Amino acid sequence: MRILGIETSCDDTAAAIFDGAAGLVGHRLASQVALHQPYGGVVPELAARDHIRTLLPLVDDLLCDPANGGAAMDAVAYTAGPGLAGALLVGAAVANGLARAWAIPAVGIHHMEGHLLAPMLEAKPPPYPFIALLVSGGHSLLVAVAGAGQYHILGGTRDDAAGEAFDKTAKILGLGYPGGPAIARAAVAGDPDCFTGAKTFPRPMTKPADGLDFSFSGLKTHARSVAQQQPLDTQRIADIALAFELAVVDTVTIKCQRALAQSGYQRLVVAGGVAANQRLRARLCSMVIEHGGEVFYPRPEFCTDNAAMIAYAGHFRLTHGLREGREPSPPIPLRYDFSVKPRWSLMAIDEVASPPLP
Ligand code: KG4
Ligand code: ZN
């Protein structure tokens, strides 16, 4: 089964082909970073307009590449939410239009299930069960994944998501957008002895009684007040960037360790844009290995938004029953009256067009 995947939930326009037999056949991505950079963040209306301009030529380029073996698809999978309403609508409209023209199903995918499944595209996919840490611009989630499609949310964000905190702190430090990679670059020159002792940045909600929820807005506010207390030269910016990054890495590591201990699971999957952070990857790896477990990541380009994970998730939803040796999901009716879900909990994943797993 061959799936065309489409992703337009935020500021990346992406298309990919996943084939059950051949794996990931090809993928394309057009980033809107330069478009939003002057505004210091994503402007939803500009994002939607740019998806309109970019998506069809991108799909065309992907399908016409002779290396991708022809254009015959069995379904089109698209991100149906969560995300920016206008941006989602562009992908949903194009996906449903193509599916209608080709008389094949259009399958709405939950963006965070896409992120969660992204490590399945790697040579060594994670076996079930596992804990998934999903850290992106809009979400910080800890999910217990007991089996295919069996998700139980253990913790979420009370305020800013991890990536959002990176982006806002980068803005405070004048490092630009997107903030995560900018903070990570600046932090390389940071002095680890600058903010120690009484000056150590907080590790929010890490006491055992705090459970598995995250809260990053206080940490961002702390970074702002430290930044306001002194002249910001390049070195001091690097010092604050490092102190902030270390605080996020420590906090996330403590929560992951707690989630693994509570669930008794041995495997940790880390995905979403913030999973591209090298310091976080290294720290989580050593924590998990120290506890005799295993950690799984997507390759860095599939940590951030991409369509490979959406095409894979479409294939997963359509073929899961077959792969597990059970009855296949019933064929989904060829209807193209789509809607999108800008706000959508992973716990309510079966509420859209995609076939629920058996
Ligand atoms: O998953 P993603 O591409 O989009 C959403 O679904 O939100 O995640 C984007 C987020 C942004 O907040 C960005 O600053 C953050 O991921 N990010 C990083 C890094 N690369 C991207 N955060 C920390 N370190 C990075 N290297
Ligand atoms: Zn994302």
Coordinates of C-alpha atoms and ligand atoms in Angstrom, one line a residue:
M1 CA 0.0 0.0 0.0
R2 CA 1.4 3.4 -1.1
I3 CA 0.4 6.6 0.8
L4 CA 0.9 10.2 0.0
G5 CA 1.4 12.2 3.2
I6 CA 0.7 15.9 3.5
E7 CA 1.7 18.1 6.5
T8 CA 0.7 21.8 6.9
S9 CA -0.1 22.2 10.6
C10 CA 2.2 25.1 11.2
D11 CA 5.1 26.7 9.3
D12 CA 6.4 23.8 7.3
T13 CA 4.9 22.6 4.0
A14 CA 5.7 19.0 3.5
A15 CA 4.8 16.0 1.3
A16 CA 6.1 12.4 1.4
I17 CA 5.4 9.0 0.0
F18 CA 5.5 5.9 2.3
D19 CA 5.1 2.4 0.7
G20 CA 4.4 -0.7 2.8
A21 CA 6.9 -2.7 0.9
A22 CA 9.6 -0.2 0.0
G23 CA 9.4 2.0 3.1
L24 CA 9.9 5.8 2.8
V25 CA 10.1 6.4 -0.9
G26 CA 10.6 10.2 -1.0
H27 CA 9.9 13.4 0.9
R28 CA 10.0 17.1 0.4
L29 CA 9.8 20.1 2.8
A30 CA 9.5 23.8 2.2
S31 CA 10.3 25.8 5.4
Q32 CA 8.6 29.2 6.1
V33 CA 11.3 30.3 8.6
A34 CA 12.5 33.2 6.4
L35 CA 8.9 34.4 5.9
H36 CA 8.1 34.6 9.7
Q37 CA 11.6 35.6 10.9
P38 CA 10.9 39.4 10.7
Y39 CA 7.9 38.9 13.1
G40 CA 9.8 36.8 15.6
G41 CA 7.2 34.0 15.4
V42 CA 4.7 32.3 13.2
V43 CA 2.0 34.6 11.7
P44 CA -1.0 32.2 11.1
E45 CA -2.5 34.1 8.1
L46 CA 0.9 34.3 6.3
A47 CA 1.5 30.6 7.1
A48 CA -1.8 29.6 5.5
R49 CA -1.2 31.7 2.4
D50 CA 2.3 30.3 1.9
H51 CA 1.0 26.7 2.2
I52 CA -1.5 27.6 -0.6
R53 CA 1.4 28.9 -2.8
T54 CA 3.8 26.0 -2.0
L55 CA 1.9 22.8 -1.4
L56 CA 0.8 21.7 -4.9
P57 CA 4.1 22.4 -6.6
L58 CA 5.8 20.5 -3.8
V59 CA 3.5 17.5 -4.3
D60 CA 4.0 17.7 -8.0
D61 CA 7.8 17.7 -7.7
L62 CA 7.6 14.7 -5.4
L63 CA 5.2 12.7 -7.6
C64 CA 7.1 13.5 -10.8
D65 CA 10.5 12.5 -9.5
P66 CA 11.3 9.3 -11.5
A67 CA 13.2 8.0 -8.5
N68 CA 9.8 7.7 -6.7
G69 CA 8.4 5.1 -9.0
G70 CA 5.2 6.7 -10.4
A71 CA 2.2 8.5 -8.9
A72 CA -0.3 5.7 -8.2
M73 CA -1.4 6.1 -4.6
D74 CA -3.7 4.0 -2.4
A75 CA -4.6 6.8 0.0
V76 CA -3.7 10.4 0.9
A77 CA -3.0 11.0 4.6
Y78 CA -3.0 14.6 5.9
T79 CA -2.6 16.3 9.2
A80 CA -6.1 17.1 10.4
G81 CA -5.0 18.7 13.7
P82 CA -3.9 20.0 16.1
G83 CA -2.4 23.1 14.6
L84 CA -3.2 26.5 13.0
A85 CA -6.8 26.3 11.6
G86 CA -6.0 28.1 8.3
A87 CA -2.8 26.1 7.8
L88 CA -4.5 22.8 8.5
L89 CA -7.4 23.7 6.1
V90 CA -4.9 24.1 3.2
G91 CA -3.5 20.6 3.6
A92 CA -6.9 19.1 4.2
A93 CA -8.4 20.7 1.1
V94 CA -5.5 19.6 -1.1
A95 CA -5.4 16.1 0.3
N96 CA -9.2 15.6 -0.1
G97 CA -9.1 17.2 -3.6
L98 CA -6.4 14.8 -4.8
A99 CA -8.0 11.8 -3.1
R100 CA -11.3 12.6 -4.8
A101 CA -9.7 13.0 -8.2
W102 CA -7.9 9.6 -7.7
A103 CA -11.0 8.0 -6.1
I104 CA -8.9 6.8 -3.1
P105 CA -9.5 7.4 0.7
A106 CA -8.3 10.6 2.4
V107 CA -7.2 9.9 5.9
G108 CA -7.0 12.6 8.6
I109 CA -4.0 12.1 11.0
H110 CA -3.3 13.5 14.5
H111 CA -0.1 15.5 14.2
M112 CA 1.2 14.2 17.6
E113 CA 0.6 10.6 16.6
G114 CA 2.7 11.4 13.5
H115 CA 5.5 12.6 15.8
L116 CA 5.0 9.6 18.1
L117 CA 5.4 7.2 15.2
A118 CA 8.3 9.0 13.5
P119 CA 10.9 6.7 15.1
M120 CA 9.2 3.8 13.3
L121 CA 10.8 5.1 10.1
E122 CA 14.3 4.3 11.4
A123 CA 16.3 1.1 10.8
K124 CA 15.6 0.0 14.4
P125 CA 12.0 0.9 15.3
P126 CA 10.9 0.8 19.0
P127 CA 9.0 -2.3 20.1
Y128 CA 5.9 -1.8 22.3
P129 CA 5.4 -1.0 25.1
F130 CA 7.2 2.3 25.5
I131 CA 7.0 5.8 27.1
A132 CA 6.8 8.6 24.5
L133 CA 8.1 12.0 25.3
L134 CA 6.6 14.4 22.7
V135 CA 8.2 17.9 23.0
S136 CA 7.3 20.4 20.2
G137 CA 6.4 24.0 19.8
G138 CA 2.8 23.3 20.9
H139 CA 3.0 20.3 23.2
S140 CA 4.9 18.7 26.0
L141 CA 3.4 15.2 26.5
L142 CA 4.4 12.0 28.3
V143 CA 2.4 9.2 26.8
A144 CA 2.4 5.5 27.9
V145 CA 2.1 3.5 24.7
A146 CA 1.0 0.0 25.6
G147 CA 0.5 -1.2 22.0
A148 CA -0.3 0.0 18.5
G149 CA -2.7 3.0 18.9
Q150 CA -3.1 2.5 22.7
Y151 CA -2.2 5.8 24.1
H152 CA -2.5 6.9 27.8
I153 CA -1.4 10.5 28.6
L154 CA 0.6 10.6 31.8
G155 CA 1.5 14.2 31.8
G156 CA 1.1 17.4 29.7
T157 CA 2.0 21.0 29.9
R158 CA 0.3 23.4 32.4
D159 CA 1.3 26.4 30.4
D160 CA 4.1 26.9 27.8
A161 CA 5.2 23.8 25.8
A162 CA 9.0 23.1 25.9
G163 CA 9.5 24.4 22.4
E164 CA 7.4 27.5 23.1
A165 CA 9.6 28.2 26.1
F166 CA 12.7 27.9 23.9
D167 CA 11.2 30.2 21.3
K168 CA 10.1 32.9 23.9
T169 CA 13.4 32.8 25.7
A170 CA 15.3 33.1 22.5
K171 CA 13.2 36.2 21.7
I172 CA 14.0 37.7 25.1
L173 CA 17.7 37.1 24.4
G174 CA 17.4 38.6 20.9
L175 CA 18.4 35.3 19.3
G176 CA 15.5 35.2 16.8
Y177 CA 13.2 32.6 15.5
P178 CA 13.0 29.6 15.7
G179 CA 14.3 29.8 19.2
G180 CA 15.3 26.2 19.9
P181 CA 18.2 25.8 17.5
A182 CA 19.2 29.5 18.2
I183 CA 19.5 28.8 22.0
A184 CA 21.3 25.5 21.4
R185 CA 23.9 27.3 19.1
A186 CA 24.4 30.2 21.6
A187 CA 24.7 27.8 24.6
V188 CA 27.8 26.2 23.1
A189 CA 29.8 29.2 24.2
G190 CA 28.1 29.5 27.6
D191 CA 30.0 29.2 30.9
P192 CA 28.6 26.4 33.0
D193 CA 29.9 28.0 36.2
C194 CA 28.0 31.3 35.6
F195 CA 24.7 30.3 37.0
T196 CA 25.4 27.9 39.9
G197 CA 24.6 27.9 43.6
A198 CA 22.0 30.4 44.5
K199 CA 21.9 31.6 40.9
T200 CA 21.0 28.2 39.5
F201 CA 17.9 28.3 37.1
P202 CA 14.8 26.5 38.5
R203 CA 13.9 23.0 37.5
P204 CA 10.1 23.5 37.6
M205 CA 7.7 20.9 39.1
T206 CA 10.4 18.3 39.6
K207 CA 9.5 17.4 43.2
P208 CA 8.1 13.9 43.5
A209 CA 4.7 15.3 44.5
D210 CA 4.6 17.3 41.2
G211 CA 3.8 14.2 39.2
L212 CA 4.3 14.1 35.4
D213 CA 3.0 17.5 34.2
F214 CA 5.3 20.1 32.9
S215 CA 5.4 23.9 33.4
F216 CA 7.9 26.0 31.6
S217 CA 6.5 29.5 31.7
G218 CA 8.2 30.2 35.1
L219 CA 11.5 29.2 33.8
K220 CA 11.1 31.5 30.8
T221 CA 10.1 34.4 33.2
H222 CA 13.2 33.6 35.3
A223 CA 15.4 33.9 32.2
R224 CA 13.7 37.2 31.4
S225 CA 14.3 38.7 34.9
V226 CA 18.0 37.5 34.8
A227 CA 18.4 39.1 31.4
Q228 CA 16.9 42.4 32.6
Q229 CA 19.3 42.6 35.5
Q230 CA 22.5 42.9 33.5
P231 CA 23.9 44.3 30.3
L232 CA 23.5 41.6 27.6
D233 CA 26.8 41.1 25.7
T234 CA 27.4 38.0 23.6
Q235 CA 29.0 36.1 26.5
R236 CA 26.2 36.8 28.9
I237 CA 23.6 35.8 26.3
A238 CA 25.4 32.5 25.8
D239 CA 25.6 32.0 29.6
I240 CA 21.8 32.5 30.0
A241 CA 21.1 30.3 27.0
L242 CA 23.2 27.5 28.5
A243 CA 21.6 27.9 32.0
F244 CA 18.1 27.8 30.4
E245 CA 18.9 24.8 28.2
L246 CA 20.4 22.8 31.1
A247 CA 17.3 23.6 33.2
V248 CA 15.0 22.2 30.4
V249 CA 17.2 19.2 29.9
D250 CA 17.3 18.4 33.6
T251 CA 13.6 18.9 34.1
V252 CA 12.6 16.7 31.1
T253 CA 15.1 14.0 32.2
I254 CA 13.6 13.9 35.7
K255 CA 10.1 13.5 34.3
C256 CA 11.1 10.8 31.8
Q257 CA 12.9 8.8 34.6
R258 CA 9.7 9.1 36.7
A259 CA 7.4 8.0 33.9
L260 CA 9.6 5.0 33.2
A261 CA 9.7 4.0 36.9
Q262 CA 5.9 4.5 37.3
S263 CA 5.0 2.4 34.2
G264 CA 7.7 -0.2 34.6
Y265 CA 8.5 0.2 30.9
Q266 CA 12.1 0.0 29.7
R267 CA 11.9 1.9 26.5
L268 CA 11.7 5.7 25.8
V269 CA 10.8 7.2 22.5
V270 CA 11.6 10.9 22.2
A271 CA 10.1 12.9 19.3
G272 CA 8.9 16.4 18.3
G273 CA 11.0 19.5 17.4
V274 CA 12.8 19.8 20.8
A275 CA 14.0 16.1 20.4
A276 CA 16.4 17.6 17.8
N277 CA 18.3 19.2 20.8
Q278 CA 21.6 17.4 21.0
R279 CA 22.1 18.1 24.8
L280 CA 18.7 16.6 25.5
R281 CA 19.3 13.6 23.3
A282 CA 22.6 12.9 25.0
R283 CA 21.3 13.3 28.6
L284 CA 18.2 11.1 28.0
C285 CA 20.4 8.4 26.4
S286 CA 22.7 8.2 29.3
M287 CA 19.8 8.2 31.8
V288 CA 17.9 5.4 30.1
I289 CA 21.0 3.3 29.4
E290 CA 22.1 3.7 33.1
H291 CA 18.7 2.2 34.0
G292 CA 19.1 -0.7 31.6
G293 CA 16.6 0.6 29.1
E294 CA 16.7 1.7 25.5
V295 CA 16.0 5.1 23.9
F296 CA 14.7 5.7 20.4
Y297 CA 14.7 8.9 18.3
P298 CA 13.7 9.9 14.8
R299 CA 16.6 11.2 12.8
P300 CA 16.9 15.0 13.5
E301 CA 15.1 16.0 10.3
F302 CA 12.1 13.9 11.3
C303 CA 12.0 15.3 14.8
T304 CA 10.7 18.6 13.5
D305 CA 7.5 18.8 11.3
N306 CA 7.7 16.6 8.2
A307 CA 5.3 14.6 6.0
A308 CA 7.2 11.3 6.2
M309 CA 5.7 10.8 9.7
I310 CA 2.2 11.6 8.4
A311 CA 2.5 9.2 5.4
Y312 CA 3.7 6.6 7.8
A313 CA 0.8 7.2 10.3
G314 CA -1.6 7.0 7.4
H315 CA -0.2 3.6 6.4
F316 CA -0.2 2.5 10.1
R317 CA -3.9 3.4 10.5
L318 CA -5.0 1.8 7.2
T319 CA -3.0 -1.4 7.6
H320 CA -2.6 -2.0 11.3
G321 CA -5.1 -4.9 11.5
L322 CA -3.3 -6.7 8.6
R323 CA 0.1 -6.2 10.2
E324 CA -1.0 -7.5 13.5
G325 CA -2.5 -10.6 12.0
R326 CA -6.0 -9.5 12.8
E327 CA -8.9 -8.4 10.5
P328 CA -8.0 -5.3 8.6
S329 CA -9.8 -2.1 9.5
P330 CA -13.1 -1.8 7.5
P331 CA -12.5 0.1 4.3
I332 CA -13.1 3.8 4.9
P333 CA -15.9 5.2 2.8
L334 CA -14.9 7.5 0.0
R335 CA -16.2 10.7 1.4
Y336 CA -14.5 14.0 1.1
D337 CA -16.5 16.3 3.4
F338 CA -13.5 17.1 5.6
S339 CA -13.0 19.2 8.7
V340 CA -9.9 20.0 10.7
K341 CA -9.4 20.1 14.5
P342 CA -7.1 22.9 15.6
R343 CA -7.4 21.7 19.2
W344 CA -7.5 17.9 19.5
S345 CA -6.4 15.7 22.4
L346 CA -4.4 12.5 21.6
M347 CA -6.9 10.7 23.9
A348 CA -9.7 11.6 21.4
I349 CA -7.7 10.4 18.4
D350 CA -10.5 8.2 16.9
E351 CA -12.8 11.2 16.4
V352 CA -11.7 12.0 12.9
A353 CA -11.5 10.7 9.4
S354 CA -8.8 8.2 10.1
P355 CA -9.9 4.6 10.7
P356 CA -9.8 3.7 14.4
L357 CA -7.5 0.8 15.2
P358 CA -9.1 -2.5 16.2
Ligands
KG4_1 O1 7.6 19.6 16.1 P1 7.9 21.0 15.6 O2 8.7 21.2 14.3 O3 6.6 21.8 15.4 C1 5.5 21.7 16.2 O4 4.7 20.7 16.1 O5 5.4 22.6 17.1 O6 8.6 21.7 16.8 C2 9.0 23.0 16.7 C3 9.7 23.4 18.0 C4 10.0 24.9 18.1 O7 9.6 25.4 19.3 C5 11.6 24.9 18.0 O8 12.1 26.0 18.7 C6 11.9 23.6 18.7 O9 10.9 22.7 18.2 N1 13.2 23.1 18.3 C7 14.2 22.9 19.2 C8 15.4 22.5 18.4 N2 15.0 22.4 17.1 C9 13.7 22.8 17.1 N3 14.3 23.1 20.5 C10 15.5 22.9 21.1 N4 16.6 22.5 20.5 C11 16.6 22.3 19.1 N5 17.7 21.9 18.5
ZN2 ZN 5.1 19.1 15.2

